[in-house]
Every structure is written in structure tokens, then in C-alpha cells.
């Protein structure tokens, strides 16, 4: 075999083998990065939907509790004890349920009022009157608290669930005189997942779309899909979903994120959440077809194959044309390829110039690296944004509840290990519900955002401030003795005492109660520190609000 052909073979081996390795490594890394990003996005979607669903279920409880506390219902129920007024009271009660309660919420099927003995004595569906419900868990539990049942089939339509709440004669400290049961249709879950009902979760509310083939659905403990399917007819609500996330969710109540075949047998990427509340149980699943989710990596593979073929042809032409001029640029190209193969996508092949095949090949590799670099940068930016969304409160911009607990656990362990001081403050806006009730929730939101600004301005750079929940904030002060924390707490209280909240011609003064506590060795973990701080905050509230109270010490307003 001639040297010329040997040169061609050697040139091919030198060029194609490293290029193939780079392509395989690059493809594998890009595929892994895209897979992780896709699964992280699906997990964010399922977490968002989980939060929506929890708020939605709580709204069912709130509606039922409010109906049960209706004074008219209570009074009519009390009047049924008198035989002279029993029939007229029950008639008025039925009409009240039919005309004044059921129409308020489209998701309500009907409402029952049960006697203390569990008998339906009034109902918006008069066919239910006289039926005994004393064997139902929602009756026995509903005598004690507001309770939500598991979802179950309904013979004439979508599945339903019941929410029960006790009816008290005058106050919650007395024995209940009956139970109010609201029967909700599961069709409301369809409306929620379709976006027809919007539940505000702050910054996370922007996390919704998962492509053309993406869908989110609910499955009950009997493996039945209880919401509509994007692909199949589920009008009878009997579609069985025997997939991996459903099996492990029902058997072990475990949430999963990964790759599997969905109920159609189509490969998907997905994430599942197990949702429980009282007796309610379902599995929320967000999925996207792998063909759509990983389409960019398929395009990258085709591009890599095209570039490899182009390189193969270029090397043959250059090797046959000249042996003398090939080795210098080829060596430079190989060094550049090896650098890229080590994972440095910012590297560029330089020193290979001219209007010839090697120069073209070098430019093609540079473009490929730039494309991979842009893809990697885009994935990193998306992950950074997801991380930011997961740690910030959407309304105030402060750290959220989850991040605060993670940070407190870290600071607690550090204080425990190095014997350094650590203080925690819990701050609660006084009479905030009154602000919402008087001026509306928009002004209430303004007060929360303005409060966040006041607290941030009044704190040190080393302090960690976040919204713990509702109108409650938490401040973590590492390396801070309790007397310094007390000084800081009085400073913050005065800021609120001297500040007037003004927005859109509405002005109001809002004070703040503060509880503070320090770490000491008998506190076993960070949850214990939260408990003693909460205890101090409770003392500040009990002492008349607009107070600073240290754990174990008398409360004071400060000077």
C-alpha cells in the first residue's frame, strides 16, 4: 500500500476517532444536561400544581366552614327541636340551601345538614332527606372538625368528595348540634388544571406550560384517572392508570421524577406528587412525551453526524492533495479537539486558516462548540432562575419559608458546633386581618411589601430576613447575643410605630409584635428554637401587641 493511501488512512484515523469521541461525549453530556433540565422543569410544574391543589382543597374547607357558621342555618336547626316550629324551620332551611348557598359555587353538587345523630334533616337535594349518614367518616369526623373525604365515584357524573364541618349552637367551645356536609364535584379539578381557575402562588404562578404533549392529571387510590385526559376519552372516569408513579405512589406514597411509559404506553418524562389531606388521597402527575422533550438533542445528534461526514470527506481530499501541508494544521486541529473533548466548550480551534478543508472543518467545530456552549449557558440560566423561584417569596421578594428553614438549620448546626451565639426573631403584623377586611387585599399586599422594605432597611447585612407565612416574618441573626437582638427588635418595632402606610389615598398605621429567642444547649434542633421564638411572639401578642418579648422575660414596648 502506498504512503499516500497510508496517509489517508492515518489521517482518517487521527481525525475521525477523536471527533467521534468528542461527538459521543458531547452528545452524552448534552443529553444528560437536557434530561436534568427537563425533569427539573417538570418537577417545578408538578410542585406548582401541588400547591394550587392544596390551596384549592383548603378553599373547599373554608367554604364549608363558612356555611356551617351561617347564623341562619344554626338558628333554623335549633328551632327544629320544637315540634311546633320543626316543619316550617326545615322548609326554610331547605330553601336557604337551595337558593342562597348552592348557587354561590359552581363546583357544589348539593348540601346536606345532618342532625347530631347523623340523619339528613335538610338538603338542597330533597331526595336525601331522612337518609342516615352516621356510618360515614365525614359525619363522625365532621362532629369534631372541618374534614375532607376521599374522592369517590358518582353514578351520574364526575367523581365527588365531601367536606363536613360541625354546626355549633353559639360558640366553638360548645357541643355541636349537627354537621353541614358540602358535596363537591371533581370537575372543579379539571377547571383548575386547565387554567380556568387561577390560584395565586406568587412568583411560581408563571410555571405552567410543558409543551404541546405535556399534561397534568390526577389519579385516585384505585388507579382511576379522575380528571380529563389530553389524549384519550375519559368521560366515564374509568380510565385505569397502572404506571410506575401510580404504583409506587399508592403502595409507598412515594413521589418520583424520571422516565417511564405513560398510560398510553408512550415513553414520557414526568414528575409525580402524592397529595393527602384528611381522608383525601390522589397522585398528581405531570408528563411530557420524550420525543418532544428531547427534540433538541436529536437535532444535535443529526448535526454532529453531518459535521462528522463533512470532516471525513475534507480529510480525504486534503490527504490526497498534499502530505507536506497537512500535518501542521491537522495537529493544531487535534489539539483543539482534545481540549474540547475535556469539556472546555469555550475553547476555539485557532491557527488553522486558509480556504481549504481543514480550515472549514475547524470553523465547523468552532460553530458546534459555540452552539453547545450556548445550549449549556441557556440550561445553566434556566436552572439559576428555577433556583431563584424556589427560594424567594413572590409578593415581597424576601426569602420564602422553605429557604428560611434550610438557612436556620445550617446556622443552628454552626452555632451548636462552634458555640457561637445565634438569635431568631418572629415578627407578626398586628391586626393584619382587620387591614384586609377594612381596606381590601390589594392594600394588604401593599402593606406586606412595604413591611418587607422597612424590615430590610432596619436590619444589618449579616441578618437573614424572610417571609415565614401570611403576615409573619422571620429574622435569623448569626453571631448575635440576645441583648443585641433585643436592641434590633426595638429598632424595628419603632420603625413600624412611626410609619404610616399610604397607597392610593388609603392610609393606615400598622404596628408589629416581635418575639425573640437565642440558641442555648438544651435546645435539641432548629425546630426547638422556632418553638421558643413562637412562644415569645405569642407572649408579645398576649401582652397587648406592639411589643417586644424575649423568651422567658417580661414583654416591653421599649423606649
Short mmCIF file of N, CA and C in Angstrom, two decimals, residues 270-346:
data_model
loop_
_atom_site.label_atom_id
_atom_site.label_comp_id
_atom_site.label_asym_id
_atom_site.label_seq_id
_atom_site.Cartn_x
_atom_site.Cartn_y
_atom_site.Cartn_z
N UNK A 270 -41.46 12.64 33.34
CA UNK A 270 -42.53 13.09 34.23
C UNK A 270 -42.10 13.26 35.66
N UNK A 271 -43.03 13.82 36.44
CA UNK A 271 -42.83 14.03 37.87
C UNK A 271 -44.17 13.84 38.56
N UNK A 272 -44.16 13.17 39.72
CA UNK A 272 -45.42 12.91 40.43
C UNK A 272 -45.35 13.47 41.85
N UNK A 273 -46.52 13.83 42.37
CA UNK A 273 -46.67 14.31 43.74
C UNK A 273 -47.83 13.54 44.40
N UNK A 274 -47.60 13.07 45.63
CA UNK A 274 -48.66 12.40 46.39
C UNK A 274 -49.33 13.46 47.27
N UNK A 275 -50.64 13.61 47.11
CA UNK A 275 -51.37 14.67 47.80
C UNK A 275 -52.37 14.03 48.77
N UNK A 276 -52.22 14.35 50.04
CA UNK A 276 -53.13 13.84 51.06
C UNK A 276 -53.62 14.98 51.93
N UNK A 277 -54.87 14.90 52.34
CA UNK A 277 -55.44 15.87 53.28
C UNK A 277 -56.64 15.19 53.94
N UNK A 278 -56.54 14.96 55.25
CA UNK A 278 -57.54 14.17 55.95
C UNK A 278 -57.66 12.80 55.25
N UNK A 279 -58.87 12.44 54.74
CA UNK A 279 -59.03 11.17 54.02
C UNK A 279 -58.74 11.30 52.53
N UNK A 280 -58.57 12.54 52.06
CA UNK A 280 -58.37 12.75 50.63
C UNK A 280 -57.00 12.22 50.21
N UNK A 281 -56.97 11.50 49.08
CA UNK A 281 -55.71 10.98 48.54
C UNK A 281 -55.78 11.00 47.01
N UNK A 282 -54.74 11.52 46.40
CA UNK A 282 -54.60 11.40 44.95
C UNK A 282 -53.14 11.57 44.58
N UNK A 283 -52.82 11.16 43.37
CA UNK A 283 -51.47 11.32 42.84
C UNK A 283 -51.55 12.30 41.67
N UNK A 284 -50.78 13.37 41.76
CA UNK A 284 -50.72 14.37 40.69
C UNK A 284 -49.51 14.05 39.82
N UNK A 285 -49.72 13.93 38.52
CA UNK A 285 -48.65 13.54 37.60
C UNK A 285 -48.56 14.56 36.47
N UNK A 286 -47.35 15.09 36.24
CA UNK A 286 -47.07 15.97 35.10
C UNK A 286 -46.12 15.22 34.17
N UNK A 287 -46.50 15.11 32.89
CA UNK A 287 -45.73 14.32 31.93
C UNK A 287 -45.58 15.07 30.61
N UNK A 288 -44.53 14.72 29.87
CA UNK A 288 -44.30 15.24 28.53
C UNK A 288 -43.66 14.14 27.70
N UNK A 289 -44.13 13.96 26.45
CA UNK A 289 -43.56 12.93 25.59
C UNK A 289 -42.06 13.15 25.43
N UNK A 290 -41.29 12.06 25.51
CA UNK A 290 -39.84 12.18 25.37
C UNK A 290 -39.45 12.69 23.98
N UNK A 291 -40.24 12.34 22.95
CA UNK A 291 -39.92 12.82 21.61
C UNK A 291 -39.89 14.34 21.55
N UNK A 292 -40.84 14.97 22.23
CA UNK A 292 -40.86 16.43 22.24
C UNK A 292 -39.83 16.99 23.22
N UNK A 293 -39.75 16.38 24.40
CA UNK A 293 -38.87 16.91 25.45
C UNK A 293 -37.41 16.90 25.00
N UNK A 294 -37.01 15.83 24.28
CA UNK A 294 -35.60 15.68 23.91
C UNK A 294 -35.35 15.94 22.43
N UNK A 295 -36.25 16.70 21.79
CA UNK A 295 -36.07 17.02 20.38
C UNK A 295 -34.76 17.78 20.10
N UNK A 296 -34.35 18.73 20.97
CA UNK A 296 -33.07 19.43 20.70
C UNK A 296 -31.88 18.49 20.63
N UNK A 297 -31.88 17.43 21.45
CA UNK A 297 -30.72 16.53 21.44
C UNK A 297 -30.71 15.70 20.16
N UNK A 298 -31.90 15.40 19.61
CA UNK A 298 -31.95 14.68 18.33
C UNK A 298 -31.39 15.55 17.21
N UNK A 299 -31.74 16.83 17.24
CA UNK A 299 -31.19 17.75 16.24
C UNK A 299 -29.68 17.88 16.39
N UNK A 300 -29.22 17.91 17.65
CA UNK A 300 -27.78 17.99 17.89
C UNK A 300 -27.07 16.74 17.36
N UNK A 301 -27.68 15.58 17.55
CA UNK A 301 -27.09 14.34 17.04
C UNK A 301 -26.98 14.37 15.52
N UNK A 302 -28.06 14.80 14.85
CA UNK A 302 -28.03 14.87 13.38
C UNK A 302 -26.97 15.85 12.90
N UNK A 303 -26.87 16.98 13.63
CA UNK A 303 -25.86 17.97 13.25
C UNK A 303 -24.46 17.40 13.43
N UNK A 304 -24.26 16.65 14.51
CA UNK A 304 -22.94 16.06 14.76
C UNK A 304 -22.59 15.04 13.68
N UNK A 305 -23.59 14.25 13.26
CA UNK A 305 -23.35 13.27 12.20
C UNK A 305 -22.99 13.98 10.90
N UNK A 306 -23.72 15.05 10.59
CA UNK A 306 -23.44 15.80 9.36
C UNK A 306 -22.03 16.37 9.39
N UNK A 307 -21.66 16.94 10.53
CA UNK A 307 -20.31 17.51 10.65
C UNK A 307 -19.24 16.43 10.55
N UNK A 308 -19.52 15.26 11.11
CA UNK A 308 -18.55 14.17 11.04
C UNK A 308 -18.34 13.71 9.61
N UNK A 309 -19.44 13.61 8.87
CA UNK A 309 -19.32 13.22 7.46
C UNK A 309 -18.54 14.26 6.67
N UNK A 310 -18.84 15.54 6.94
CA UNK A 310 -18.11 16.60 6.24
C UNK A 310 -16.62 16.53 6.56
N UNK A 311 -16.31 16.29 7.84
CA UNK A 311 -14.90 16.18 8.22
C UNK A 311 -14.22 15.01 7.50
N UNK A 312 -14.92 13.89 7.41
CA UNK A 312 -14.36 12.69 6.75
C UNK A 312 -13.98 13.01 5.31
N UNK A 313 -14.86 13.67 4.59
CA UNK A 313 -14.59 14.00 3.20
C UNK A 313 -13.45 15.00 3.07
N UNK A 314 -13.44 15.99 3.98
CA UNK A 314 -12.39 17.01 3.92
C UNK A 314 -11.01 16.40 4.15
N UNK A 315 -10.92 15.49 5.11
CA UNK A 315 -9.63 14.87 5.41
C UNK A 315 -9.12 14.06 4.22
N UNK A 316 -10.01 13.34 3.53
CA UNK A 316 -9.60 12.56 2.37
C UNK A 316 -9.04 13.47 1.27
N UNK A 317 -9.75 14.56 0.99
CA UNK A 317 -9.31 15.48 -0.07
C UNK A 317 -7.96 16.09 0.27
N UNK A 318 -7.81 16.55 1.54
CA UNK A 318 -6.56 17.19 1.93
C UNK A 318 -5.41 16.20 1.93
N UNK A 319 -5.63 14.97 2.43
CA UNK A 319 -4.57 13.96 2.48
C UNK A 319 -4.10 13.57 1.08
N UNK A 320 -5.03 13.44 0.12
CA UNK A 320 -4.67 13.09 -1.25
C UNK A 320 -3.99 14.25 -1.96
N UNK A 321 -4.36 15.46 -1.64
CA UNK A 321 -3.81 16.63 -2.32
C UNK A 321 -2.37 16.90 -1.91
N UNK A 322 -2.09 16.82 -0.64
CA UNK A 322 -0.73 17.13 -0.19
C UNK A 322 -0.45 16.49 1.15
N UNK A 323 0.73 15.89 1.27
CA UNK A 323 1.16 15.30 2.53
C UNK A 323 2.00 16.28 3.31
N UNK A 324 2.57 17.25 2.58
CA UNK A 324 3.51 18.16 3.23
C UNK A 324 2.81 19.22 4.07
N UNK A 325 1.64 19.66 3.62
CA UNK A 325 0.98 20.77 4.32
C UNK A 325 -0.11 20.33 5.29
N UNK A 326 -0.30 19.00 5.39
CA UNK A 326 -1.44 18.55 6.19
C UNK A 326 -1.14 18.46 7.68
N UNK A 327 0.12 18.08 8.02
CA UNK A 327 0.38 17.71 9.41
C UNK A 327 0.31 18.89 10.39
N UNK A 328 0.85 20.04 9.98
CA UNK A 328 0.83 21.18 10.91
C UNK A 328 -0.60 21.62 11.26
N UNK A 329 -1.45 21.93 10.26
CA UNK A 329 -2.82 22.31 10.64
C UNK A 329 -3.61 21.17 11.30
N UNK A 330 -3.31 19.92 10.88
CA UNK A 330 -4.03 18.80 11.48
C UNK A 330 -3.69 18.64 12.95
N UNK A 331 -2.41 18.81 13.28
CA UNK A 331 -2.01 18.74 14.69
C UNK A 331 -2.68 19.83 15.51
N UNK A 332 -2.75 21.04 14.94
CA UNK A 332 -3.42 22.13 15.65
C UNK A 332 -4.91 21.80 15.87
N UNK A 333 -5.50 21.25 14.82
CA UNK A 333 -6.91 20.87 14.94
C UNK A 333 -7.11 19.81 16.00
N UNK A 334 -6.22 18.83 16.02
CA UNK A 334 -6.34 17.76 17.01
C UNK A 334 -6.18 18.29 18.43
N UNK A 335 -5.22 19.22 18.61
CA UNK A 335 -5.05 19.79 19.95
C UNK A 335 -6.32 20.53 20.39
N UNK A 336 -6.91 21.26 19.46
CA UNK A 336 -8.16 21.96 19.79
C UNK A 336 -9.28 20.99 20.12
N UNK A 337 -9.36 19.90 19.34
CA UNK A 337 -10.40 18.90 19.58
C UNK A 337 -10.22 18.23 20.94
N UNK A 338 -8.97 17.93 21.30
CA UNK A 338 -8.71 17.31 22.59
C UNK A 338 -9.13 18.22 23.74
N UNK A 339 -8.88 19.52 23.56
CA UNK A 339 -9.30 20.48 24.60
C UNK A 339 -10.82 20.48 24.75
N UNK A 340 -11.50 20.46 23.61
CA UNK A 340 -12.96 20.43 23.64
C UNK A 340 -13.46 19.12 24.26
N UNK A 341 -12.77 18.01 23.93
CA UNK A 341 -13.15 16.72 24.48
C UNK A 341 -13.03 16.66 25.98
N UNK A 342 -12.17 17.52 26.58
CA UNK A 342 -12.03 17.57 28.03
C UNK A 342 -13.15 18.36 28.69
N UNK A 343 -14.04 18.92 27.85
CA UNK A 343 -15.21 19.62 28.41
C UNK A 343 -15.13 21.12 28.35
N UNK A 344 -14.06 21.69 27.80
CA UNK A 344 -13.93 23.14 27.71
C UNK A 344 -14.60 23.62 26.44
N UNK A 345 -15.89 23.93 26.51
CA UNK A 345 -16.65 24.35 25.33
C UNK A 345 -16.32 25.76 24.90
N UNK A 346 -15.61 26.52 25.75
CA UNK A 346 -15.21 27.88 25.36
C UNK A 346 -13.97 27.88 24.48
#
